[in-house]
CSV table of C-alpha atoms in Angstrom, one decimal:
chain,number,residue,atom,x,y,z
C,1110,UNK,CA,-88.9,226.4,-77.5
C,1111,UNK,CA,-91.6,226.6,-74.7
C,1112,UNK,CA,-92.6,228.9,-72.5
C,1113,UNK,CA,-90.6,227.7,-69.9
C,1114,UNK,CA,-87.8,227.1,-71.4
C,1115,UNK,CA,-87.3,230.6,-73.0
C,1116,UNK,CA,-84.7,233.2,-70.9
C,1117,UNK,CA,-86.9,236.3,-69.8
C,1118,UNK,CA,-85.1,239.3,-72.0
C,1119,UNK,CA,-85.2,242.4,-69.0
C,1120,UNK,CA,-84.7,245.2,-71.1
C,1121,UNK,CA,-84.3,247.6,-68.2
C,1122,UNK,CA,-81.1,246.6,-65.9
C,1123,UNK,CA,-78.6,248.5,-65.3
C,1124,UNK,CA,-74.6,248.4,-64.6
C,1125,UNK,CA,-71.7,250.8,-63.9
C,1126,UNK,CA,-68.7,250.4,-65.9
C,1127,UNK,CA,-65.2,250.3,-64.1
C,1128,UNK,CA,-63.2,252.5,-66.2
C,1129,UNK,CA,-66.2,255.1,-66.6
C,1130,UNK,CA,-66.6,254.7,-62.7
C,1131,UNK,CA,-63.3,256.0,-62.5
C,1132,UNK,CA,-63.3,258.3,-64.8
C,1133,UNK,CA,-65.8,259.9,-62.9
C,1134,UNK,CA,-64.3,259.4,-59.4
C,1135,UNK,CA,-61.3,261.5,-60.7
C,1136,UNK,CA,-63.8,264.3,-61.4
C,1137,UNK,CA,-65.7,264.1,-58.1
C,1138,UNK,CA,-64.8,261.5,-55.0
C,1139,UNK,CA,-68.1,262.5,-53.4
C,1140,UNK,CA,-70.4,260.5,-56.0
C,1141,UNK,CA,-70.5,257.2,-53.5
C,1142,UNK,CA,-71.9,259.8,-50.8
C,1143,UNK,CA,-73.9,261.5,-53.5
C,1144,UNK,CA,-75.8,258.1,-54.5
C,1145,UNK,CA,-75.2,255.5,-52.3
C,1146,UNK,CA,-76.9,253.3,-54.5
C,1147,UNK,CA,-74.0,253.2,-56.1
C,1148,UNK,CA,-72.2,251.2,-54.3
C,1149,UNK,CA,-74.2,248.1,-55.0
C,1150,UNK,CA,-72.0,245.4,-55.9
C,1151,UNK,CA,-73.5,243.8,-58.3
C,1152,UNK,CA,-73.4,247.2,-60.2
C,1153,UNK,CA,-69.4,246.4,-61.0
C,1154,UNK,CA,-68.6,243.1,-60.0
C,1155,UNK,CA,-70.1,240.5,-62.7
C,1156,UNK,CA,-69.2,237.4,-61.4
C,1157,UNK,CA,-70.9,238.3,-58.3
C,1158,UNK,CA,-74.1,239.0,-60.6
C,1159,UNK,CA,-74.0,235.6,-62.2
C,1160,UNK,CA,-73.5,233.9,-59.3
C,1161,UNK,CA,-77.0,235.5,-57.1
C,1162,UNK,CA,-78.9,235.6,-59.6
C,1163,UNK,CA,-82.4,234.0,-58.9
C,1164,UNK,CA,-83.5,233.2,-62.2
C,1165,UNK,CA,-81.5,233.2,-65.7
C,1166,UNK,CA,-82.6,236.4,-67.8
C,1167,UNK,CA,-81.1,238.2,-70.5
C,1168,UNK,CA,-80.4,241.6,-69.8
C,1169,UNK,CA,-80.2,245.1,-71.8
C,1170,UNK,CA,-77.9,247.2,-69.4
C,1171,UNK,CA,-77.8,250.8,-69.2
C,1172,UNK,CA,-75.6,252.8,-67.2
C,1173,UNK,CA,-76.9,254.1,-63.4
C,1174,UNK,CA,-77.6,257.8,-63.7
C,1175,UNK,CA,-74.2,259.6,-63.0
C,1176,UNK,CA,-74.6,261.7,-65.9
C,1177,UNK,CA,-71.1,263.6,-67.3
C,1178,UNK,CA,-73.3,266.9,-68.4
C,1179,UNK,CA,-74.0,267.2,-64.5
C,1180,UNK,CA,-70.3,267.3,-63.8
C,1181,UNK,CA,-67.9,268.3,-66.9
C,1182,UNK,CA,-68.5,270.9,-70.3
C,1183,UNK,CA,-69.7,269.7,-73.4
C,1184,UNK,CA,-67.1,268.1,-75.0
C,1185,UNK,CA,-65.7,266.6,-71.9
C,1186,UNK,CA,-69.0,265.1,-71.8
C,1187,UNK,CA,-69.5,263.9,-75.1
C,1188,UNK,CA,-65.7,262.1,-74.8
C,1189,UNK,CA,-67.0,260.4,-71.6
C,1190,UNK,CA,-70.2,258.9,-72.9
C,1191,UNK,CA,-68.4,257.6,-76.2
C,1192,UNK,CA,-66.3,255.9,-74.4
C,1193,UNK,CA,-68.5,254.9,-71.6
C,1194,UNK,CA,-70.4,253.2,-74.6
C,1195,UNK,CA,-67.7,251.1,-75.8
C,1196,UNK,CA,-67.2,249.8,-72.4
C,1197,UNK,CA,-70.9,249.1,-72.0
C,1198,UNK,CA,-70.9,247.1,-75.4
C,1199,UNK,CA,-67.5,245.1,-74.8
C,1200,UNK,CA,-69.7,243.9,-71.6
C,1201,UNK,CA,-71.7,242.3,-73.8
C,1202,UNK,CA,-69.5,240.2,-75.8
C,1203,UNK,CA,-67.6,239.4,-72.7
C,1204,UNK,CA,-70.3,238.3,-70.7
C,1205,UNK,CA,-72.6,237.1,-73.1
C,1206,UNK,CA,-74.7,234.3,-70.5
C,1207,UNK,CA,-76.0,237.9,-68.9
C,1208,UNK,CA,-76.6,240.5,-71.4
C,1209,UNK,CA,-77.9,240.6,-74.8
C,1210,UNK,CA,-77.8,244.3,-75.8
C,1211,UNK,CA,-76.9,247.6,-73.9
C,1212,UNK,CA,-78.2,251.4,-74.0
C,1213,UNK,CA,-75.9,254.1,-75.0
C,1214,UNK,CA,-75.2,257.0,-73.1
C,1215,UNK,CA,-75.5,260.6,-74.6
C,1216,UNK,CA,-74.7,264.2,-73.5
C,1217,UNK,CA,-77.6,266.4,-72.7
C,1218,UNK,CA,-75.3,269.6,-72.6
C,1219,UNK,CA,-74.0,268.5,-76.1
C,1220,UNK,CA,-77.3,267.9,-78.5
C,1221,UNK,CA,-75.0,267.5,-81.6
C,1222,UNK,CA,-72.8,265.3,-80.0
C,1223,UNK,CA,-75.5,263.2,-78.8
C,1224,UNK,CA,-77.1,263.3,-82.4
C,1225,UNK,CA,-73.6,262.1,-83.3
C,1226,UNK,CA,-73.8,259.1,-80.9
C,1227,UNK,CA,-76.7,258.0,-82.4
C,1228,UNK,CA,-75.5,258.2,-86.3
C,1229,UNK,CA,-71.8,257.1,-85.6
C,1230,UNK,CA,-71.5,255.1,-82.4
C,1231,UNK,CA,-74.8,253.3,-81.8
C,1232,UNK,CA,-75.7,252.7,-85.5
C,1233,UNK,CA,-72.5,251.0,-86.4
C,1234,UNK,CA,-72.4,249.0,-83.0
C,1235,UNK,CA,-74.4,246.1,-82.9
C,1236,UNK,CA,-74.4,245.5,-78.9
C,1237,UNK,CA,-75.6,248.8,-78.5
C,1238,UNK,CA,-79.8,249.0,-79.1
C,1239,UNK,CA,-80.5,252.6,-78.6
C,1240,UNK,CA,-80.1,255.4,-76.5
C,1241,UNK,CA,-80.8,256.5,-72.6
C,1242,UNK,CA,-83.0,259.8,-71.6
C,1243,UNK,CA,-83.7,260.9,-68.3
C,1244,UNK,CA,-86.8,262.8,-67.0
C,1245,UNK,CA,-84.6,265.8,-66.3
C,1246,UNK,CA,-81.5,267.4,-67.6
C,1247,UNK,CA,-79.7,270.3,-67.2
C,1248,UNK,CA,-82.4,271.8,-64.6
C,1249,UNK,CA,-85.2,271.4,-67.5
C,1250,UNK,CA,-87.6,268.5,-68.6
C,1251,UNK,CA,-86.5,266.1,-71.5
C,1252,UNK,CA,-89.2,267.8,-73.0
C,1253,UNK,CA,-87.6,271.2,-73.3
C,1254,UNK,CA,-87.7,271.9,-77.0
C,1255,UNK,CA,-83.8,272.3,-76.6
C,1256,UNK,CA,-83.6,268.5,-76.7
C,1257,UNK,CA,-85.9,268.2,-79.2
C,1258,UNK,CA,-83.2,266.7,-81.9
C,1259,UNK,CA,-82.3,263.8,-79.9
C,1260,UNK,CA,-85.9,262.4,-80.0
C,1261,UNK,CA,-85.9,263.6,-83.7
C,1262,UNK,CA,-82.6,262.1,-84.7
C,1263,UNK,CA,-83.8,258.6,-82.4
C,1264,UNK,CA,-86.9,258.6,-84.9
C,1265,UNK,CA,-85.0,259.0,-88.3
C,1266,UNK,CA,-82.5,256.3,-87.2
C,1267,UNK,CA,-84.9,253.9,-85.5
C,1268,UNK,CA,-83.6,253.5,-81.8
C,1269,UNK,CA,-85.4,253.2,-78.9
C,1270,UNK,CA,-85.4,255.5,-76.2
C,1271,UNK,CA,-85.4,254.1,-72.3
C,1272,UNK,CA,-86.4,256.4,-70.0
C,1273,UNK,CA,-85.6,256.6,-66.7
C,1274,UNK,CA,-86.6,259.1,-63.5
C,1275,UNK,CA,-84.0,261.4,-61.7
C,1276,UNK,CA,-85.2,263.7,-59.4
C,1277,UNK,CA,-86.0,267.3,-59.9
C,1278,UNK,CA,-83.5,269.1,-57.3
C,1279,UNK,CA,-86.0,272.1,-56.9
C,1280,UNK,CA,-88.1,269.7,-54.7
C,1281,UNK,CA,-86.7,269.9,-51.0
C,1282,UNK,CA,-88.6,266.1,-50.1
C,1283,UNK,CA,-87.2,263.5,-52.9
C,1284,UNK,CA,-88.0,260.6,-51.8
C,1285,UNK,CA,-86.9,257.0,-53.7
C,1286,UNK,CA,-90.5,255.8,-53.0
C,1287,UNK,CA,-92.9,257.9,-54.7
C,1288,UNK,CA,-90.8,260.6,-56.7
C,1289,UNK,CA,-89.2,258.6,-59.2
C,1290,UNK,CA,-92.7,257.6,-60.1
C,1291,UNK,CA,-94.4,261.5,-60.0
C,1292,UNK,CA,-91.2,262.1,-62.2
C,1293,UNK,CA,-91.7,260.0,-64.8
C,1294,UNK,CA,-95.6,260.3,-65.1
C,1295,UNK,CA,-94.9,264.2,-65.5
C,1296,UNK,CA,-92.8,263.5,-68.3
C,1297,UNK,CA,-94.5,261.7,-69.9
C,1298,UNK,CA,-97.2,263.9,-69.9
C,1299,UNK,CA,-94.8,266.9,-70.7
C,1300,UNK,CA,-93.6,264.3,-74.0
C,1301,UNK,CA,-97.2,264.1,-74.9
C,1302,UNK,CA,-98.2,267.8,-74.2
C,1303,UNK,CA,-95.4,269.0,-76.3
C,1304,UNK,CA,-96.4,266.4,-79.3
C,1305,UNK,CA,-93.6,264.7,-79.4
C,1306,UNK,CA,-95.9,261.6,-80.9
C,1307,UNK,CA,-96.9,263.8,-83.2
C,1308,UNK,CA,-94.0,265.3,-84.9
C,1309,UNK,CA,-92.2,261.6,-84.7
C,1310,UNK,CA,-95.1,258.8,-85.4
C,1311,UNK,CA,-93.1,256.2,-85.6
C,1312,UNK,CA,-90.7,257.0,-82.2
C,1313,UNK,CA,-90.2,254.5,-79.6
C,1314,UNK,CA,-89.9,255.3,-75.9
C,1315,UNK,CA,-89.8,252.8,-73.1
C,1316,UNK,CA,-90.8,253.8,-69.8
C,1317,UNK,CA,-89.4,252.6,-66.6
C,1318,UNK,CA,-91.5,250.9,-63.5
C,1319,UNK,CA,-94.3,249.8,-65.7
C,1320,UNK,CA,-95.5,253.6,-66.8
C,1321,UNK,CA,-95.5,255.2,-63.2
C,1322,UNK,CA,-99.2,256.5,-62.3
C,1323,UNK,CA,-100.4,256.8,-65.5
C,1324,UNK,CA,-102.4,253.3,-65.8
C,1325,UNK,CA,-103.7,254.0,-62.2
C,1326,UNK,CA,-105.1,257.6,-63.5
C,1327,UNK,CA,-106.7,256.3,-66.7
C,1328,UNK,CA,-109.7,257.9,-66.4
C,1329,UNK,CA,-108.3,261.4,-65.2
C,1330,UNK,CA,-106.2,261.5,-68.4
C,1331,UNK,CA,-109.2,260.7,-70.7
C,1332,UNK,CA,-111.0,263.0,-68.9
C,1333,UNK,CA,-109.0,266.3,-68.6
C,1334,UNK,CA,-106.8,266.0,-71.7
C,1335,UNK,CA,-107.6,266.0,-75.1
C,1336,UNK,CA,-108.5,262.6,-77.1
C,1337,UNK,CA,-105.2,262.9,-79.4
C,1338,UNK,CA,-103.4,263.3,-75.7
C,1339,UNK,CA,-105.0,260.6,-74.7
C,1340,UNK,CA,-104.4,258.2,-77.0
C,1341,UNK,CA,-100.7,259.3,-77.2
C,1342,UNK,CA,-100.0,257.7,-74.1
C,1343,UNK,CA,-100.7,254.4,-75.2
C,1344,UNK,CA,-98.0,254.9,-77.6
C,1345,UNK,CA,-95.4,254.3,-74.7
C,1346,UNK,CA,-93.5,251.2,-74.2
C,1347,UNK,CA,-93.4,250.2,-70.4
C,1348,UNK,CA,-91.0,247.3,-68.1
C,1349,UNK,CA,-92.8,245.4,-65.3
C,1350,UNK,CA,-90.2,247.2,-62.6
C,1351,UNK,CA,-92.3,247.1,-59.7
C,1352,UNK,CA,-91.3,244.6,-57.7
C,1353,UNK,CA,-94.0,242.0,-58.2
C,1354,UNK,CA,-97.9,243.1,-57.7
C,1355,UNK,CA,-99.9,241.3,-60.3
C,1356,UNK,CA,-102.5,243.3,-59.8
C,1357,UNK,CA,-100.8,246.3,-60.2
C,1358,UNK,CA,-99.1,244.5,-63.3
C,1359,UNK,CA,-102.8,243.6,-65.0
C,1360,UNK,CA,-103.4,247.2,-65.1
C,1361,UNK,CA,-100.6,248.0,-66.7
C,1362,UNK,CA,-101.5,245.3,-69.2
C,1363,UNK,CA,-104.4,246.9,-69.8
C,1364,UNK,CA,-103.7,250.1,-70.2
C,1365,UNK,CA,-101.1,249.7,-72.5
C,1366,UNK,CA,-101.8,246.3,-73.8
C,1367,UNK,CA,-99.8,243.5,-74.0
C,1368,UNK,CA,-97.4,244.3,-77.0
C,1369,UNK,CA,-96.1,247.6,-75.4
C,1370,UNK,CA,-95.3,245.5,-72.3
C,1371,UNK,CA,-92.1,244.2,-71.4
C,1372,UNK,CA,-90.5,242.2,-68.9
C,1373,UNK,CA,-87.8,244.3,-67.1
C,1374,UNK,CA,-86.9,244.8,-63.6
C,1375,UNK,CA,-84.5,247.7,-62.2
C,1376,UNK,CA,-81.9,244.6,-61.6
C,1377,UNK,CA,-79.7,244.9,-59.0
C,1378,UNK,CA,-82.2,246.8,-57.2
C,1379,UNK,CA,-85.4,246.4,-55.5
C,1380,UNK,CA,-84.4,243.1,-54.2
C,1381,UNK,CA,-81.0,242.7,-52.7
C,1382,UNK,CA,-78.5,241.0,-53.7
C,1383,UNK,CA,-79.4,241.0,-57.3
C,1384,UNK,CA,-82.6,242.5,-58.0
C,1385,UNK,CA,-86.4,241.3,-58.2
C,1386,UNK,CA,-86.5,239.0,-61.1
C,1387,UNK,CA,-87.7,236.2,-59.7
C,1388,UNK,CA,-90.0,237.7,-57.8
C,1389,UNK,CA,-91.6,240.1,-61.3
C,1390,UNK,CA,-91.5,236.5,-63.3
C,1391,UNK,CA,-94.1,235.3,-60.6
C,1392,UNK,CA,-96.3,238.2,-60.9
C,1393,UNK,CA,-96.3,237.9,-64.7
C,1394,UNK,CA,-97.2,234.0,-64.6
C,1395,UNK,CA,-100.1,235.2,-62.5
C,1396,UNK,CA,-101.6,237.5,-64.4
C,1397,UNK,CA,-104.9,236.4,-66.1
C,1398,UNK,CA,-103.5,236.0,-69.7
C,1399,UNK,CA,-103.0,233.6,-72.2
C,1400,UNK,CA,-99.7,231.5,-72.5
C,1401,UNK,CA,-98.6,233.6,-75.8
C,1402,UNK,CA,-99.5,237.1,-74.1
C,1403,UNK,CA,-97.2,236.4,-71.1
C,1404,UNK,CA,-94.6,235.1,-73.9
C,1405,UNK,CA,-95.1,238.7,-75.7
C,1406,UNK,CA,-94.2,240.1,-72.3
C,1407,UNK,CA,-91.5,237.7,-71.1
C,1408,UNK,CA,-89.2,237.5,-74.1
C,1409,UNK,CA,-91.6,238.4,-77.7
C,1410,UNK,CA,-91.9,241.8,-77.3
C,1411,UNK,CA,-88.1,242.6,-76.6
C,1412,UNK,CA,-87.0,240.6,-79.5
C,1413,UNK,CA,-89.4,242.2,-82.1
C,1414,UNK,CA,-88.6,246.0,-80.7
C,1415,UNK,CA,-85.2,245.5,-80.2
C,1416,UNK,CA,-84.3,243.1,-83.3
C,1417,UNK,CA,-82.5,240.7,-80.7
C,1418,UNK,CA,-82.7,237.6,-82.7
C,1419,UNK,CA,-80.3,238.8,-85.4
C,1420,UNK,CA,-77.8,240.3,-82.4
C,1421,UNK,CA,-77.5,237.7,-80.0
């Protein structure tokens, strides 16, 4: 199969189940107000999906950040994400022209239950390709040793991590336009710092909107942190979720080279009705690579880290 023929694999687009949605409604009407992102249709309604979308891709859905450990106790929490994640992988099967995989769900006020997850739920479920981390829980950074099990457990059992930015309530001027990006460069850096690399070699974490800052501060990382810190955060996996910008793209490329690159784009967002795929695809076909790097990106990269060929 060509390059042109292959479906892109986004491995970062994201969903909100109906009977979790409602699950959560029943705990707290105001989410809608809370995050009126929310209330993007293509979040719940499929068909709808299928029908704007601008290019075919296959995506790796993981649920929109209403987090249960933000709202209910520990087992409450751990009950909602199991079954969140059942709903997430039956999406799968049922639509399988749109998604080839999903990202579980796990409660950050329950570290054995999400261990559990991980051992019971997402190794024995074939749709589901690893596990969901946010840059902040509970008030703390994801790289509070607290939650140090969950990456540890994640290495042992060789899932992937996606991570994705929330934003840190302490700061009175959260903006969607630049804080999501400080948010997930500072943990990153907090990951690094606290040698999670180190203590779990083989771990794999993929970061949302194509790394944050840290390609565009290169040279400040080399040059204020230590060489081991440096070259741990080339171990990072990135997307291509920022809306286009091939320049911006080619020094992400760079920085993280083109097998820790891969095509994924914050779908339904960015773009409305259905996100910016389309428009990212473009900005990948322009960057100054060869045919078989912009494959790696596109489709090659997702397949090999995620092991899609043998689940879809």
């Amino acid at each position: 199969m060509t390059l042109a023929q292959e479906i892109p694999i986004d491995v970062f687009a994201h969903v909100v189940t109906p009977q979790f949605y409602q699950k959560m409604l029943a705990i707290d009407a105001k989410i809608p107000e809370k995050a009126s992102y929310i209330q993007n249709q293509a979040l719940v309604d499929f068909d709808y999906r299928r029908q704007h979308r601008t290019i075919p891709t296959r995506q790796v859905i993981s649920m929109m950040n209403i987090n249960p450990e933000d709202y209910v106790d520990s087992e409450q929490a751990l009950a909602l994400c199991q079954s969140a994640n059942q709903e997430l992988a039956a999406l799968v099967t049922t639509h399988p022209d749109q998604f080839c995989g999903a990202v579980a769900m796990v409660p950050m006020n329950n570290v054995a239950g999400a261990r559990a997850i991980m051992r019971d739920q997402v190794k024995s479920t074939t749709n589901l390709l690893g596990i969901q981390l946010f840059t902040r829980a509970l008030g703390r950074s994801i790289a509070d040793p607290e939650f140090d099990g969950v990456f540890k457990t994640a290495a042992e059992l060789g899932l992937p991590i996606w991570l994705h930015p929330v934003f840190d309530d302490r700061k009175p001027d959260n903006n969607i336009v630049f804080s999501w990006e400080y948010e997930l460069t500072q943990a990153m850096r907090e990951l690094v710092v606290g040698g999670v690399f180190q203590r779990y070699p083989d771990l794999k974490i993929i970061v949302h909107h194509a790394g944050a800052m840290v390609p565009f501060f290169a040279g400040r990382i080399n040059a204020i942190m230590t060489p081991g810190q440096s070259a741990d955060f080339h171990k990072f996996y990135v997307d291509t979720a920022i809306l286009g910008n091939t320049a911006a793209l080619n020094l992400t490329v760079d920085y993280f080279g083109t097998d820790h690159v891969l095509f994924g784009t914050d779908a339904p967002f960015g773009i409305l009705p259905v996100g910016a795929s389309s428009k990212i695809a473009i900005a990948i076909e322009h960057l100054p690579l060869s045919t078989a790097e912009k494959a790696q990106i596109l489709f090659s990269n997702a397949n090999q880290l995620l092991a899609l060929s043998s689940n879809s």
